[in-house]
Each structure stands twice: as structure tokens, then as C-alpha cells.
PDB file of C-alpha atoms in Angstrom:
ATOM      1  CA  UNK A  28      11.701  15.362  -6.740  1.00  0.00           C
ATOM      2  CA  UNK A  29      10.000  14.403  -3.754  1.00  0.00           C
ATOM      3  CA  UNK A  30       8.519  11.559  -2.070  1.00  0.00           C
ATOM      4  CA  UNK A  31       8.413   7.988  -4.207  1.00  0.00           C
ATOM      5  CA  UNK A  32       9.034   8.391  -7.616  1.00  0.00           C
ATOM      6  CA  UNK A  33       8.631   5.385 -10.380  1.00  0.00           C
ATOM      7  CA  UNK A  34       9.677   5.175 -14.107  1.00  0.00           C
ATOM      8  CA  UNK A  35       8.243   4.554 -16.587  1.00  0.00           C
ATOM      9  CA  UNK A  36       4.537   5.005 -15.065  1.00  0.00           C
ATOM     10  CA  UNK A  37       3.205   3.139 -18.031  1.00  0.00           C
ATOM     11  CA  UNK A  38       5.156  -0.080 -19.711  1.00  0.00           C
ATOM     12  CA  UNK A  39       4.190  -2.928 -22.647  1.00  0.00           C
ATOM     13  CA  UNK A  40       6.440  -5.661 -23.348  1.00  0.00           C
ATOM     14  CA  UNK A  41       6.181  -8.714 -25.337  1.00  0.00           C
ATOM     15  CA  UNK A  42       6.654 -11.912 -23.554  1.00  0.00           C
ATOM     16  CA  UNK A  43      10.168 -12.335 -24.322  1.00  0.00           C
ATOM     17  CA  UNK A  44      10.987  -8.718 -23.812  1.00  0.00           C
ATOM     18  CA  UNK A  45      13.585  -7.715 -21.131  1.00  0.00           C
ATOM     19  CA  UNK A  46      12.864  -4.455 -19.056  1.00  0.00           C
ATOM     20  CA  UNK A  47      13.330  -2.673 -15.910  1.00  0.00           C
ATOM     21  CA  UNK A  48      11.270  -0.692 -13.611  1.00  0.00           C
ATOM     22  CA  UNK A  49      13.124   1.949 -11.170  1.00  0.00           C
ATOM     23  CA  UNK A  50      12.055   2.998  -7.973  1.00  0.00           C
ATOM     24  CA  UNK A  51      13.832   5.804  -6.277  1.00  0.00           C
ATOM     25  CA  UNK A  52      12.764   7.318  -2.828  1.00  0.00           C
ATOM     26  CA  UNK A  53      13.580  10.703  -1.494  1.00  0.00           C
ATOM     27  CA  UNK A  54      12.678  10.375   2.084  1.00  0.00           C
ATOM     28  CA  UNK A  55      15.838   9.439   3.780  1.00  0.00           C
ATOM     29  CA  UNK A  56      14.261   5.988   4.588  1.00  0.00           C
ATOM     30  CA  UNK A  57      15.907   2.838   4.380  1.00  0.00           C
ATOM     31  CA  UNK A  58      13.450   0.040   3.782  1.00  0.00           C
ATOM     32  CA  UNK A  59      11.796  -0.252   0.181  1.00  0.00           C
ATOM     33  CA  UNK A  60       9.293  -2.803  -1.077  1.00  0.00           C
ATOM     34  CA  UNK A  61       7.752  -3.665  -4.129  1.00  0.00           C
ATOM     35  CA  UNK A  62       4.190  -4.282  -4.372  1.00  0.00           C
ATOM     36  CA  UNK A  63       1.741  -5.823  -7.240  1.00  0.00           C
ATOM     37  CA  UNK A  64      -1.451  -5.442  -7.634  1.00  0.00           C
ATOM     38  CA  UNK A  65      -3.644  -6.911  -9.786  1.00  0.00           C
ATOM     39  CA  UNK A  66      -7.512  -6.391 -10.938  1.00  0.00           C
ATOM     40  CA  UNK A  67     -10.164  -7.912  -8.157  1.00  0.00           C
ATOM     41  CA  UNK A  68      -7.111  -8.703  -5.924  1.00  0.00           C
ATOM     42  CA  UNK A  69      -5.731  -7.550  -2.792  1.00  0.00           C
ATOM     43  CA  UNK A  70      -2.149  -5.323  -2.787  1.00  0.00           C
ATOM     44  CA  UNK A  71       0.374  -8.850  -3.173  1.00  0.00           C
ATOM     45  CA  UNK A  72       3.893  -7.737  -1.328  1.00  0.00           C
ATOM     46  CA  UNK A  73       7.115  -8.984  -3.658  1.00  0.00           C
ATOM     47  CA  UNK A  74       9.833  -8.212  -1.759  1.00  0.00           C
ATOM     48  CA  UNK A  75      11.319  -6.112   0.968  1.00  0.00           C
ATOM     49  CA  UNK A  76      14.657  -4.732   1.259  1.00  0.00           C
ATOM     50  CA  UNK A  77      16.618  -3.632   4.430  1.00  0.00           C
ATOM     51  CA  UNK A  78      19.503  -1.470   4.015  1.00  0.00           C
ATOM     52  CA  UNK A  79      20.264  -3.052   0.788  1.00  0.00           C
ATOM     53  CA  UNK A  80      19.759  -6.377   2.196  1.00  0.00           C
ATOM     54  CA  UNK A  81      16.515  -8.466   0.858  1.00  0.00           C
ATOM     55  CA  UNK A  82      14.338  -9.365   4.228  1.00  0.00           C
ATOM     56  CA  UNK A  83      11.459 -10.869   2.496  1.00  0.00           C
ATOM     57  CA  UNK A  84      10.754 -12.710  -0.926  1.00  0.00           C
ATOM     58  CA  UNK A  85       6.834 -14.008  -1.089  1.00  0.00           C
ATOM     59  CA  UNK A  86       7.191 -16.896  -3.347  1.00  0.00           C
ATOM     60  CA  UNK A  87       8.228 -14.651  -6.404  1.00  0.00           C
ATOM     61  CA  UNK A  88       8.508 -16.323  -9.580  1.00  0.00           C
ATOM     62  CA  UNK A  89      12.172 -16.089 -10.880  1.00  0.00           C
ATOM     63  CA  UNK A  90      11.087 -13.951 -13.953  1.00  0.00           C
ATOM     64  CA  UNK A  91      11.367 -11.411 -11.091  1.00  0.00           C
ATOM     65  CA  UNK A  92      14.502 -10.455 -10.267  1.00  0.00           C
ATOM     66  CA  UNK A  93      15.067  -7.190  -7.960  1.00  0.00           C
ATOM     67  CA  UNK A  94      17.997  -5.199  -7.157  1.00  0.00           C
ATOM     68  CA  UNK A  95      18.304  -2.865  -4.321  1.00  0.00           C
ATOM     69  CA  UNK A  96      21.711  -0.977  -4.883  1.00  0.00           C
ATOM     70  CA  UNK A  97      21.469   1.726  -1.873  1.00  0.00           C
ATOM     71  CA  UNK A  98      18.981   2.945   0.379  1.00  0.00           C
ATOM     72  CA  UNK A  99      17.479   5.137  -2.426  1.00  0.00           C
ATOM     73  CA  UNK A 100      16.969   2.847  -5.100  1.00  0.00           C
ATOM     74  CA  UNK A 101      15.135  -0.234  -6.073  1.00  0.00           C
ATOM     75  CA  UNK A 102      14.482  -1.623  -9.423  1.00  0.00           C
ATOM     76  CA  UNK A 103      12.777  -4.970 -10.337  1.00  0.00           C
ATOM     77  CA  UNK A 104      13.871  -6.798 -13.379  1.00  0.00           C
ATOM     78  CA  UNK A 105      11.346  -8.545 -15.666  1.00  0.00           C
ATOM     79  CA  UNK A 106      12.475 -11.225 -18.384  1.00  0.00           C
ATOM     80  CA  UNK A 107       9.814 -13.751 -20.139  1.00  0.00           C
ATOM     81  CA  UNK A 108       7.131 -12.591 -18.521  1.00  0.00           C
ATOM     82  CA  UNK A 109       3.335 -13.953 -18.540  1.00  0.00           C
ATOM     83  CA  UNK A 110       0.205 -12.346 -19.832  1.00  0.00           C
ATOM     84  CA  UNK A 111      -1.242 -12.780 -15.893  1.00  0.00           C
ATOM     85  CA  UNK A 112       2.062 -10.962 -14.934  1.00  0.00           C
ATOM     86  CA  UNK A 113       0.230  -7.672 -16.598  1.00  0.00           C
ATOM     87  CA  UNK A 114      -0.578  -5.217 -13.125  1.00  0.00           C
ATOM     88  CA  UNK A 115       0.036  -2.942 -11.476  1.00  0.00           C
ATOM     89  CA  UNK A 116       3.489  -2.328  -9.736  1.00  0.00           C
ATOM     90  CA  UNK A 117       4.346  -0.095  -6.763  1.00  0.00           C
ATOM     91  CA  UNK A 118       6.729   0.989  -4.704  1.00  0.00           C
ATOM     92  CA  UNK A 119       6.642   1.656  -1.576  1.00  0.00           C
ATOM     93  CA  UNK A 120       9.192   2.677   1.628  1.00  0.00           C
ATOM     94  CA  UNK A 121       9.347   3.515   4.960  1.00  0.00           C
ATOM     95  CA  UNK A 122      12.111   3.786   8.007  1.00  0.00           C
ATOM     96  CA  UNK A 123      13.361   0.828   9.729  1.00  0.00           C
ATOM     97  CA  UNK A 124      14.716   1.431  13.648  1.00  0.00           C
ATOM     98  CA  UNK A 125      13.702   3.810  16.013  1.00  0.00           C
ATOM     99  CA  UNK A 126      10.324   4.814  16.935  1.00  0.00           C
ATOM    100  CA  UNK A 127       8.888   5.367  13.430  1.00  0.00           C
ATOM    101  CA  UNK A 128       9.824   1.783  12.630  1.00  0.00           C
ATOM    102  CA  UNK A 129       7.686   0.171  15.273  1.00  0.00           C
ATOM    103  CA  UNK A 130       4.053   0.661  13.078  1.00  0.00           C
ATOM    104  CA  UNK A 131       6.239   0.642   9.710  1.00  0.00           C
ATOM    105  CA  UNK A 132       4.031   3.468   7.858  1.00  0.00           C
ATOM    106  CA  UNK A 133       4.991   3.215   3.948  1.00  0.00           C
ATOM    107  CA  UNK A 134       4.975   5.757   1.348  1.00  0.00           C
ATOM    108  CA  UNK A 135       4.027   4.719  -1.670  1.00  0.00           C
ATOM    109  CA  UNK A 136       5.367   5.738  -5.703  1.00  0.00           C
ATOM    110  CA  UNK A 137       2.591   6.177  -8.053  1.00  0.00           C
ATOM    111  CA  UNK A 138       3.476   3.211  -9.804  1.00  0.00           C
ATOM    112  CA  UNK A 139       3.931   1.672 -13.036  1.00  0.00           C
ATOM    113  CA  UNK A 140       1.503   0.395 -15.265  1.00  0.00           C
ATOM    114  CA  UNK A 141       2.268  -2.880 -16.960  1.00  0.00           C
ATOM    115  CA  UNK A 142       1.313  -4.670 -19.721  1.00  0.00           C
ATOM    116  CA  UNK A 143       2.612  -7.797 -21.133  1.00  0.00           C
ATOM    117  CA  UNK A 144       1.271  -8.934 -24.145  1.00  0.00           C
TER     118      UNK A 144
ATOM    119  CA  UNK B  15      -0.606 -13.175  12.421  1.00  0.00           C
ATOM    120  CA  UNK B  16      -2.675  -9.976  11.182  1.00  0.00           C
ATOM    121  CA  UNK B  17      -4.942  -9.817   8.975  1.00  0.00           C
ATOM    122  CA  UNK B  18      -7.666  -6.783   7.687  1.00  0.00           C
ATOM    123  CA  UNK B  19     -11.604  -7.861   6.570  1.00  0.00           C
ATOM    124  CA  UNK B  20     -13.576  -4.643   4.583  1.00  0.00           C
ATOM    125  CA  UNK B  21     -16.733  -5.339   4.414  1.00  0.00           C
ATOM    126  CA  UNK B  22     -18.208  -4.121   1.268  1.00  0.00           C
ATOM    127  CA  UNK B  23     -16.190  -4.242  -2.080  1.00  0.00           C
ATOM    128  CA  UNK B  24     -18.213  -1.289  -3.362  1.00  0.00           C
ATOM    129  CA  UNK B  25     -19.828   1.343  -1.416  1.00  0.00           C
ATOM    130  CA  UNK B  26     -22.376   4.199  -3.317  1.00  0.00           C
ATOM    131  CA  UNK B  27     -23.326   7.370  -1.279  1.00  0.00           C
ATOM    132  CA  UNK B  28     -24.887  10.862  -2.554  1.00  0.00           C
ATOM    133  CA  UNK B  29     -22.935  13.696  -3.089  1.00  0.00           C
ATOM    134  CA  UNK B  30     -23.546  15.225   0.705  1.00  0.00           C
ATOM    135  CA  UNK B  31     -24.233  12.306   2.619  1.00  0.00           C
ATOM    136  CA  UNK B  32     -22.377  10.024   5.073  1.00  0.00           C
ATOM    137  CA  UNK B  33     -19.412   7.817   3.833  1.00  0.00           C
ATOM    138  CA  UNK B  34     -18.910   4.507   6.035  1.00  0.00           C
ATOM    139  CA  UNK B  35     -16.232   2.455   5.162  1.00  0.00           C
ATOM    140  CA  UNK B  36     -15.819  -0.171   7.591  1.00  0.00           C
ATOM    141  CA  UNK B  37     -12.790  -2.493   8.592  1.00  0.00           C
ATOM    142  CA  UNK B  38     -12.312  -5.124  11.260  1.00  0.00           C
ATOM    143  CA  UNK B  39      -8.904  -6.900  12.111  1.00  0.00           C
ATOM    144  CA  UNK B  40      -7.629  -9.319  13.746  1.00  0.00           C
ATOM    145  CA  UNK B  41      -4.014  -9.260  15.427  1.00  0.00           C
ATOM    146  CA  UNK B  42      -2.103 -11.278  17.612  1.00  0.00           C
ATOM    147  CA  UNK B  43      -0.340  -7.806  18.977  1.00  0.00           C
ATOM    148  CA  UNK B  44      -1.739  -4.282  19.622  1.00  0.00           C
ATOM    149  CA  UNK B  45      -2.258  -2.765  16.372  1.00  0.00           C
ATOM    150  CA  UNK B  46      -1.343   0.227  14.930  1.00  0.00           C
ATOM    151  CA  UNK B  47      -4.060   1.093  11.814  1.00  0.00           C
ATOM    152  CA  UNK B  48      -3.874   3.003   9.018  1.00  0.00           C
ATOM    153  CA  UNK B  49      -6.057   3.833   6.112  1.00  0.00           C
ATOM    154  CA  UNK B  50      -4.508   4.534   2.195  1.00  0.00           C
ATOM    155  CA  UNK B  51      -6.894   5.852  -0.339  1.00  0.00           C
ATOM    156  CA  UNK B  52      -5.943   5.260  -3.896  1.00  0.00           C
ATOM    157  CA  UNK B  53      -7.138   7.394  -6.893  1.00  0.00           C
ATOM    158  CA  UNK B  54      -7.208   5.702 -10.381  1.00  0.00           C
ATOM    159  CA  UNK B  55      -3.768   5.274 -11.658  1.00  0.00           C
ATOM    160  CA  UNK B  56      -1.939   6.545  -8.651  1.00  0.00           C
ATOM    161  CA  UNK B  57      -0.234   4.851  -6.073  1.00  0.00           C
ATOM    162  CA  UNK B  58      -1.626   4.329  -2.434  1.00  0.00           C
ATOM    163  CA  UNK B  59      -1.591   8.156   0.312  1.00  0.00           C
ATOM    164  CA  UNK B  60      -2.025   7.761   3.454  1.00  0.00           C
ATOM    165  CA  UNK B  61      -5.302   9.343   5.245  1.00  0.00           C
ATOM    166  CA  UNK B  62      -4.962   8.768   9.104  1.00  0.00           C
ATOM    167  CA  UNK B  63      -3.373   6.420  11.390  1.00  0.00           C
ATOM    168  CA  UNK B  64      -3.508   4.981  14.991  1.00  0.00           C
ATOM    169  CA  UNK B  65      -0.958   4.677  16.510  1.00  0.00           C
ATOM    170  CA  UNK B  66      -2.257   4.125  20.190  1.00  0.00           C
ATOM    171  CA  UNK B  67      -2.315   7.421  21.115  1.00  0.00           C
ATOM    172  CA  UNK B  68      -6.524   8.942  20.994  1.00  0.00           C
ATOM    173  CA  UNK B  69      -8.645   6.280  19.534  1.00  0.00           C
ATOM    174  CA  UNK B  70     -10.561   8.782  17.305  1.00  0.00           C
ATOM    175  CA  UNK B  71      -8.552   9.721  14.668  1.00  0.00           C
ATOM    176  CA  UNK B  72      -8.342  12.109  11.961  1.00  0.00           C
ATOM    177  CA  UNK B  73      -6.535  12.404   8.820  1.00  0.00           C
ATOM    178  CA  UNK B  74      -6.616  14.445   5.967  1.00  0.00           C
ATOM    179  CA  UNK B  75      -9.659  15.629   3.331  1.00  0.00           C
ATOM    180  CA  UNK B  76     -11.733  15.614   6.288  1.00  0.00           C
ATOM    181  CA  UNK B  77     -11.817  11.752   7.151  1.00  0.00           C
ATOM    182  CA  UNK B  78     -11.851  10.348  10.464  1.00  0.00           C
ATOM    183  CA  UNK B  79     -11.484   6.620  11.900  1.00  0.00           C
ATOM    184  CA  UNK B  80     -12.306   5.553  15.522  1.00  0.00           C
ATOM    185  CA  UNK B  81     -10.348   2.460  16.815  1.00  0.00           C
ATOM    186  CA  UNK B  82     -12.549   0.249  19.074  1.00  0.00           C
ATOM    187  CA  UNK B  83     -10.729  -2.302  20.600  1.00  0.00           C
ATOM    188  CA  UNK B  84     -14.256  -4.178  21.718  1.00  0.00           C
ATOM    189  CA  UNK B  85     -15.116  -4.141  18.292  1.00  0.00           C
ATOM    190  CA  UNK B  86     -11.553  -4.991  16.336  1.00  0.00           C
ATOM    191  CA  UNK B  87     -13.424  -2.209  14.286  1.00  0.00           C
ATOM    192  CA  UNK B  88     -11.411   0.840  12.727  1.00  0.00           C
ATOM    193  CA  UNK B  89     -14.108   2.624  10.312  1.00  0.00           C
ATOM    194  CA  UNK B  90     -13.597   5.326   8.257  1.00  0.00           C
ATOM    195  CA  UNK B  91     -16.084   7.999   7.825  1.00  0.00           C
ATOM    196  CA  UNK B  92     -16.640  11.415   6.438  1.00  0.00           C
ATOM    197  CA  UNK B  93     -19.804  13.479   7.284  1.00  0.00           C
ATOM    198  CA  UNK B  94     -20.292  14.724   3.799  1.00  0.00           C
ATOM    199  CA  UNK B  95     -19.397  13.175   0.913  1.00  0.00           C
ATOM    200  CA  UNK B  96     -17.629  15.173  -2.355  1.00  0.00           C
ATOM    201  CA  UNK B  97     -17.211  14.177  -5.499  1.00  0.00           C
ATOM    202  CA  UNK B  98     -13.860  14.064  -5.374  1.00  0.00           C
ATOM    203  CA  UNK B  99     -14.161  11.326  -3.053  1.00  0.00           C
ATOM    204  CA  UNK B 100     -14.649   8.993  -5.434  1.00  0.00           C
ATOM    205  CA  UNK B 101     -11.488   6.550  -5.433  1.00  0.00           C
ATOM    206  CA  UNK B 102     -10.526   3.327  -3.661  1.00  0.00           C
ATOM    207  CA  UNK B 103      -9.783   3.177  -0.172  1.00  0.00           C
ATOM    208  CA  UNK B 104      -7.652   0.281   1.835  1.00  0.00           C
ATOM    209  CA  UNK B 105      -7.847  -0.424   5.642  1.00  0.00           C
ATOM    210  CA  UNK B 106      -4.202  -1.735   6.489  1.00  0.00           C
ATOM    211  CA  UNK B 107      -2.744  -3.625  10.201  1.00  0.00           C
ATOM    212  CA  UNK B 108       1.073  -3.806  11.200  1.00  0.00           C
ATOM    213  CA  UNK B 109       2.311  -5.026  14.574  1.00  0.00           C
ATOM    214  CA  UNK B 110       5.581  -4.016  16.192  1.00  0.00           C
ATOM    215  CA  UNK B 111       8.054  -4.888  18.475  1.00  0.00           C
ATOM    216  CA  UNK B 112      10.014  -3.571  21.102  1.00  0.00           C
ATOM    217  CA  UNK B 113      13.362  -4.333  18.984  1.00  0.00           C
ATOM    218  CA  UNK B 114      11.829  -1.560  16.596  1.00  0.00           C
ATOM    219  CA  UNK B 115      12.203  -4.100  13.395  1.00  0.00           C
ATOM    220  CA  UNK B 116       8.969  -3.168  10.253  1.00  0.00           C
ATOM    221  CA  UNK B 117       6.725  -5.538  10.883  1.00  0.00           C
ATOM    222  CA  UNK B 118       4.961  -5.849   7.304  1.00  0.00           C
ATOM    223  CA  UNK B 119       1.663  -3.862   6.772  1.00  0.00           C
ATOM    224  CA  UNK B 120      -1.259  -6.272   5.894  1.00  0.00           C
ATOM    225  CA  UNK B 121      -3.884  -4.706   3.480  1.00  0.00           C
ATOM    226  CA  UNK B 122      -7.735  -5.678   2.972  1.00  0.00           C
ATOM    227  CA  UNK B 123      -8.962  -6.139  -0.018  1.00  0.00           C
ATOM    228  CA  UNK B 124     -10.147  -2.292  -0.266  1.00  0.00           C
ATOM    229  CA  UNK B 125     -13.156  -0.839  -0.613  1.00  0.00           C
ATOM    230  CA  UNK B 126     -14.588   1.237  -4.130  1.00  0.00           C
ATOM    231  CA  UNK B 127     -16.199   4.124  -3.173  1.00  0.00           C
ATOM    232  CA  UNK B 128     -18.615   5.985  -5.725  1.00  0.00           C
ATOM    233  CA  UNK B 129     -20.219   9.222  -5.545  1.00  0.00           C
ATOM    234  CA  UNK B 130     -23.074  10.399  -7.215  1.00  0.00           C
ATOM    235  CA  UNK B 131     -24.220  13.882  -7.881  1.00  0.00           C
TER     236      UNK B 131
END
């Protein structure tokens, strides 16, 4: 594997459905974020993890729960979610420190696809 | 604070002719600029970035973006359009520091871009 992958790329879940989507980056970075993005709206950061540690949470309603358990992987948690929950939901990375940090370019997954219904 | 304006939700060009996709920002430090195109269900690749170095840019597929600092302008264009082209494209602003800390990446709202045969 290379790059950002995400699983599953599609997902439908009833609204008191739990899941999980996985995010798992093979770039040797060490900042990950997760991203949604919805019909007719602009990209919406989540959150952002630093080496493991969360740096940024935009307001995220509790039904979203992430959990960043090394550098390499991020997965968000979803319980009792909301029909206008339904998006799409990327991952993205990129290297914190050093030169590369200081214009924080991000490589994103492909994404996942989801549905709540 | 940063923030990205494209103007034009939805541009439509001939198979052949120019593509313009412009983008103006606004930041409170020098920018660095980057444009992600987005093909339908995929996640966002990068196609160029400034990074202060030359102010005319080019990236991959044959795209090219010219920073103008007069102008807070960073357009995208491609001489010739293909159909394969056709996708979504996002205009994108971080800052940085001198501590080398991400500064977060700030997306417009992207711009559709159709090609017809």
C-alpha cells in the first residue's frame, strides 16, 4: 500500500448503528486529519492529530469520537448518527517540523462514502 | 486569519480551449498556495504549489498557476482543455511560522469544471 488509504470506501448505517472508519497513512508523516465534506459545501476540517496528540477539534458533535493510536493510524468513531451526518469523509496527512512543515502540504485518502439512513 | 474566494462554482470550456480557474486570498502572513483537484469519488491530489520560490508555477497534467502578490490572485490554467479534465478543483492557503508548527490549510469552496466535446 501506498500513500492514504481508507476503509471501507463506501458505508450505510442506521441511525443507531455503531461503526468505524480507519485511516492508515504510509508516508512516514506524523500529523493526520479528518475531513468532511458535504454536498454544496466547502471541505469542513474535524480534527487534527499531532504525534498522537489531538491539536484541533472544530466544534465536533460528540457522536464523533476519533482515535489516533500512532503516527500511522486514525480512525473516527460514529454512534447515533444524523441523516445530515451522511458525507463524505477524508483523510488526510502531512509532516509536522522541519522545513516541509512550514506550508503543511496534506495528502489526502480517497475517502469513505457515508450514508446514514 | 486566511481565507480562499473561487470565483465561479462551475466553469464550462470546449474540449481544446483555455481552462481559467481563478482564486484570490487573503492572508495575514506570506502564503504558500496550493491547488487539489478532486475526481468524483476520490479524495483530493495535489496539482502545483507555491511555495515562494518562482511565482509561475507548474504542476502536473499540464496545469500551471501564477502567484501575483498585487493581485492576492493564484489562477489556475491549462492551455488546452481534455476531457479528462473534467473533475472538481480547490484553491487552498496555509501560513507558517518560523517554529515550523502546520499551520491548517484553508480551502475555497472549489470550483466544477466541465468539458464538452
Amino acid at each position: 500500500e501506498t500513500g492514504v488509504t481508507q476503509t471501507p470506501r463506501h458505508l450505510v448505517m442506521g441511525m443507531t448503528n455503531k461503526k468505524s472508519l480507519k485511516c492508515e497513512q504510509h508516508l512516514g508523516h506524523n500529523a493526520m486529519y479528518w475531513y468532511k465534506q458535504s454536498a454544496k459545501k466547502p471541505l469542513e476540517l474535524m480534527f487534527v492529530y499531532n504525534f498522537k496528540e489531538q491539536t484541533e477539534n472544530n466544534s465536533v458533535p460528540s457522536r464523533f469520537s476519533p482515535e489516533c493510536p500512532n503516527s500511522s493510524h486514525l480512525f473516527l468513531h460514529l454512534h447515533t448518527l444524523q441523516p445530515e451526518d451522511s458525507a463524505l469523509y477524508l483523510c488526510a496527512s502531512s509532516q509536522d517540523g522541519g522545513l516541509a512543515a512550514t506550508y503543511n502540504e496534506q495528502f489526502f485518502g480517497p475517502g469513505t462514502r457515508l450514508t446514514v439512513l | 486569519a486566511q481565507s480562499v474566494t473561487q470565483l465561479g462554482s462551475h466553469v464550462s470550456v470546449s474540449e481544446g480551449a483555455l481552462v481559467l480557474l481563478r482564486c484570490n486570498y487573503s492572508s495575514s502572513v506570506p502564503p504558500y498556495l496550493f491547488w487539489y483537484v478532486q475526481y468524483p469519488n476520490q479524495g483530493l491530489q495535489l496539482l502545483l504549489k507555491y511555495t515562494s520560490a518562482a511565482t509561475l508555477v507548474k504542476g502536473i497534467n499540464g496545469f500551471e498557476a501564477e502567484f501575483k502578490k498585487s493581485e492576492t490572485s493564484f489562477h489556475l490554467t491549462k492551455p488546452s482543455a481534455h476531457m479528462s479534465d473534467a473533475a472538481e478543483y480547490f484553491c487552498a492557503v496555509s501560513g507558517h511560522n518560523s517554529g515550523g508548527s502546520n499551520y491548517k490549510l484553508t480551502f475555497g469552496k472549489g470550483t466544477l469544471l466541465t468539458v464538452n466535446p
